[in-house]
Amino acid sequence: FFVLSRLDSSTCCINLCGVCAPVRPSAQEKGYALTTISILDIYGFEYFKRNSFEQLCINYANERLQQQFNRHLFKLEQEEYEKERIDWTKVEFEDNQVCLDLIEKRPMGILSLLDEQCNFPKATDGTFAQKMASELKDNSRYSRDKIDELVFHVSHYAGSVNYDATGFLDKNRDTIHQDLMQVLVESGEKMVRSLAVAMSKDKAGEVENGGGGGLRARAKAGGKGKE
């Protein structure tokens, strides 16, 4: 309780009357235990010794969240200050749009190139890595590893991360297991059932066209994929 009391006093906010008000709701008012603490963890940036497709997707989502945060907290607020002619000191912040373009921009972003490679039956993780090296070499946020040709580096807002392209194509082609699809089809929620039907039709179209397309392409068709 002593620790939480100290946290309350150190993280309090100043209300309009100039009084320090605790951020945490009253324990008696909300029925919480006096030893309960809640922490909002917005980001889940990942960086391991070996980083693969999963880490790229997670870190891409975090780049998006960071841009959303910057846009609303800095850019839009400061534009509003300018409109209202409020005297304030402009806050400079790092725009991560270049990194987002590296990952998501079409037709030459990392994910677009990955989807493209998934459409070629003879493509491998090596050809994907080579394609990135040739198409993204001028992007300041991308670099190819000097030792391992399958490893590439992305300079995120939180720091540089090395990704191993091994397994990228297989993971991007991954589909939802049939048992899970059946659960979605039999769901009591109309929206879930409609998504399952759309995914089934999309999968049938992939089979007719010889497969490929990747998770990103399927997601674009109807919110599908494991991203």
Coordinates of C-alpha atoms in Angstrom, one line a residue:
F1 CA 0.0 0.0 0.0
F2 CA 2.9 2.4 0.8
V3 CA 4.4 1.8 -2.7
L4 CA 1.0 2.5 -4.4
S5 CA 0.5 5.6 -2.3
R6 CA 3.9 6.9 -3.4
L7 CA 3.1 6.0 -7.1
D8 CA -0.2 7.9 -6.8
S9 CA 1.5 11.0 -5.5
S10 CA 4.3 10.9 -8.1
T11 CA 2.0 10.2 -11.1
C12 CA -0.9 12.5 -10.1
C13 CA -2.2 15.0 -12.6
I14 CA -3.1 18.7 -12.0
N15 CA -6.7 19.5 -12.5
L16 CA -8.3 22.7 -13.7
C17 CA -8.3 24.1 -10.1
G18 CA -4.6 23.5 -9.8
V19 CA -5.0 20.6 -7.3
C20 CA -3.0 17.4 -7.6
A21 CA -5.5 14.6 -8.3
P22 CA -4.5 10.9 -8.3
V23 CA -4.6 9.1 -11.6
R24 CA -5.7 5.9 -10.0
P25 CA -9.4 5.7 -9.0
S26 CA -10.3 5.6 -5.4
A27 CA -10.0 2.0 -4.1
Q28 CA -13.1 2.4 -1.9
E29 CA -15.1 4.0 -4.7
K30 CA -14.3 1.3 -7.3
G31 CA -14.1 -1.6 -4.9
Y32 CA -10.5 -2.4 -5.9
A33 CA -8.0 -3.9 -3.5
L34 CA -5.6 -1.4 -2.0
T35 CA -2.7 -3.4 -3.4
T36 CA -3.9 -3.3 -7.0
I37 CA -2.0 -1.4 -9.7
S38 CA -2.9 -1.1 -13.4
I39 CA -0.4 -0.4 -16.1
L40 CA -1.3 0.4 -19.7
D41 CA 1.3 -1.3 -22.0
I42 CA 0.7 0.1 -25.4
Y43 CA 3.6 -1.2 -27.4
G44 CA 4.9 -4.8 -27.8
F45 CA 8.1 -4.1 -29.8
E46 CA 10.1 -7.3 -30.2
Y47 CA 13.8 -7.8 -30.7
F48 CA 15.4 -11.2 -30.2
K49 CA 18.7 -12.8 -31.2
R50 CA 16.9 -14.2 -34.2
N51 CA 13.9 -12.3 -35.6
S52 CA 11.6 -13.7 -38.2
F53 CA 8.3 -13.0 -40.0
E54 CA 6.3 -12.8 -36.7
Q55 CA 8.6 -10.1 -35.3
L56 CA 8.4 -8.1 -38.5
C57 CA 4.5 -8.1 -38.3
I58 CA 4.5 -7.2 -34.6
N59 CA 7.0 -4.4 -35.1
Y60 CA 5.2 -3.1 -38.2
A61 CA 2.0 -2.9 -36.0
N62 CA 4.0 -0.9 -33.4
E63 CA 5.3 1.5 -36.1
R64 CA 1.7 2.1 -37.0
L65 CA 0.7 2.7 -33.4
Q66 CA 3.7 5.1 -33.0
Q67 CA 2.6 7.1 -36.0
Q68 CA -1.0 7.3 -34.7
F69 CA 0.4 8.5 -31.3
N70 CA 2.6 11.1 -33.0
R71 CA -0.2 12.3 -35.3
H72 CA -2.7 12.9 -32.6
L73 CA -0.4 14.0 -29.7
F74 CA 1.9 16.2 -31.7
K75 CA 0.9 16.9 -35.3
L76 CA -2.9 17.5 -35.0
E77 CA -2.6 19.2 -31.6
Q78 CA 0.0 21.6 -32.8
E79 CA -2.0 22.4 -35.9
E80 CA -4.9 23.2 -33.6
Y81 CA -2.7 25.5 -31.6
E82 CA -1.7 27.3 -34.8
K83 CA -5.3 27.8 -35.8
E84 CA -6.2 29.2 -32.4
R85 CA -3.0 31.3 -32.4
I86 CA -1.9 29.9 -29.0
D87 CA 1.6 30.9 -27.9
W88 CA 3.5 27.7 -27.3
T89 CA 6.9 26.1 -27.9
K90 CA 6.8 23.8 -30.9
V91 CA 7.6 20.2 -30.1
E92 CA 9.8 18.5 -32.6
F93 CA 9.2 14.7 -33.1
E94 CA 10.6 12.0 -35.4
D95 CA 8.3 11.1 -38.2
N96 CA 8.5 7.3 -38.8
Q97 CA 6.7 7.5 -42.2
V98 CA 9.9 6.5 -44.0
C99 CA 10.0 3.2 -42.1
L100 CA 6.3 2.6 -42.7
D101 CA 6.8 3.1 -46.4
L102 CA 9.7 0.6 -46.4
I103 CA 7.5 -2.0 -44.9
E104 CA 4.0 -1.4 -46.5
K105 CA 4.4 0.8 -49.6
R106 CA 3.2 -0.7 -52.8
P107 CA 4.6 -2.0 -55.1
M108 CA 8.1 -2.0 -53.6
G109 CA 7.6 -2.4 -49.8
I110 CA 8.9 -5.4 -47.9
L111 CA 5.4 -6.9 -47.6
S112 CA 4.5 -6.2 -51.2
L113 CA 7.7 -7.9 -52.4
L114 CA 7.0 -10.8 -50.2
D115 CA 3.5 -11.3 -51.6
E116 CA 5.0 -11.0 -55.1
Q117 CA 7.5 -13.7 -54.4
C118 CA 4.8 -16.0 -53.0
N119 CA 3.1 -15.9 -56.4
F120 CA 6.2 -17.5 -58.1
P121 CA 6.3 -21.3 -57.6
K122 CA 10.1 -21.4 -57.9
A123 CA 10.7 -18.4 -55.5
T124 CA 12.7 -19.1 -52.3
D125 CA 13.6 -17.1 -49.2
G126 CA 16.9 -16.4 -51.0
T127 CA 15.2 -14.8 -54.1
F128 CA 13.1 -12.8 -51.7
A129 CA 16.2 -11.5 -49.9
Q130 CA 17.8 -10.7 -53.2
K131 CA 14.8 -8.9 -54.4
M132 CA 14.7 -6.7 -51.3
A133 CA 18.4 -6.0 -51.7
S134 CA 18.0 -4.8 -55.3
E135 CA 14.8 -2.8 -54.8
L136 CA 15.3 -1.3 -51.3
K137 CA 19.0 -0.5 -51.4
D138 CA 18.3 3.3 -51.5
N139 CA 16.0 3.3 -48.5
S140 CA 17.8 4.8 -45.5
R141 CA 15.9 2.5 -43.1
Y142 CA 16.9 -0.7 -44.9
S143 CA 20.3 -2.5 -45.1
R144 CA 21.4 -6.0 -46.0
D145 CA 23.7 -7.9 -43.7
K146 CA 27.3 -8.0 -44.8
I147 CA 27.8 -11.6 -43.7
D148 CA 24.5 -13.5 -44.1
E149 CA 22.7 -12.7 -47.3
L150 CA 19.3 -13.9 -45.8
V151 CA 19.5 -11.3 -43.0
F152 CA 18.4 -7.8 -43.5
H153 CA 18.1 -4.8 -41.1
V154 CA 15.3 -2.4 -40.5
S155 CA 15.8 0.8 -38.6
H156 CA 12.6 1.2 -36.5
Y157 CA 11.7 4.1 -34.3
A158 CA 12.8 2.0 -31.4
G159 CA 16.1 0.9 -32.9
S160 CA 17.6 -1.3 -35.6
V161 CA 16.4 -4.9 -35.8
N162 CA 17.9 -7.7 -37.9
Y163 CA 15.5 -10.1 -39.5
D164 CA 16.3 -13.5 -40.9
A165 CA 14.3 -14.1 -44.1
T166 CA 14.5 -17.9 -43.6
G167 CA 10.9 -19.2 -43.6
F168 CA 9.3 -15.9 -44.7
L169 CA 7.6 -17.3 -47.8
D170 CA 6.2 -20.4 -46.0
K171 CA 4.8 -18.3 -43.1
N172 CA 3.3 -15.7 -45.5
R173 CA 1.5 -18.5 -47.4
D174 CA 0.2 -20.0 -44.2
T175 CA -3.6 -20.6 -44.1
I176 CA -6.2 -21.1 -41.3
H177 CA -6.6 -24.7 -40.2
Q178 CA -9.8 -26.4 -41.5
D179 CA -11.0 -27.2 -37.9
L180 CA -10.7 -23.5 -37.0
M181 CA -12.5 -22.5 -40.2
Q182 CA -15.3 -24.9 -39.3
V183 CA -15.6 -23.2 -35.9
L184 CA -15.9 -19.8 -37.6
V185 CA -18.6 -21.1 -40.0
E186 CA -20.7 -22.4 -37.1
S187 CA -20.3 -19.3 -35.0
G188 CA -23.4 -17.7 -33.5
E189 CA -22.2 -14.3 -34.6
K190 CA -23.4 -13.3 -38.0
M191 CA -20.3 -11.1 -38.8
V192 CA -18.0 -14.0 -37.9
R193 CA -19.9 -16.4 -40.2
S194 CA -19.8 -13.9 -43.1
L195 CA -16.1 -13.5 -42.7
A196 CA -15.7 -17.3 -42.7
V197 CA -17.7 -17.6 -45.9
A198 CA -15.6 -14.8 -47.5
M199 CA -12.4 -16.6 -46.5
S200 CA -13.6 -19.9 -47.9
K201 CA -14.4 -18.3 -51.3
D202 CA -11.0 -16.6 -51.3
K203 CA -9.3 -19.8 -50.6
A204 CA -11.2 -21.5 -53.4
G205 CA -10.0 -18.8 -55.8
E206 CA -6.4 -19.3 -54.7
V207 CA -6.6 -23.0 -55.5
E208 CA -8.0 -22.2 -59.0
N209 CA -5.3 -19.7 -59.6
G210 CA -2.5 -22.0 -58.4
G211 CA -2.1 -20.6 -54.9
G212 CA 0.1 -17.7 -53.8
G213 CA -0.9 -14.2 -52.8
G214 CA 0.2 -14.4 -49.1
L215 CA -1.5 -13.4 -45.9
R216 CA -1.4 -9.7 -46.8
A217 CA -3.2 -10.2 -50.1
R218 CA -5.9 -12.4 -48.3
A219 CA -6.3 -9.8 -45.6
K220 CA -6.9 -7.1 -48.2
A221 CA -9.7 -9.2 -49.6
G222 CA -11.6 -9.4 -46.3
G223 CA -9.6 -8.9 -43.2
K224 CA -8.2 -12.4 -43.4
G225 CA -4.8 -13.8 -42.3
K226 CA -3.0 -14.1 -39.0
E227 CA -1.7 -10.5 -38.9

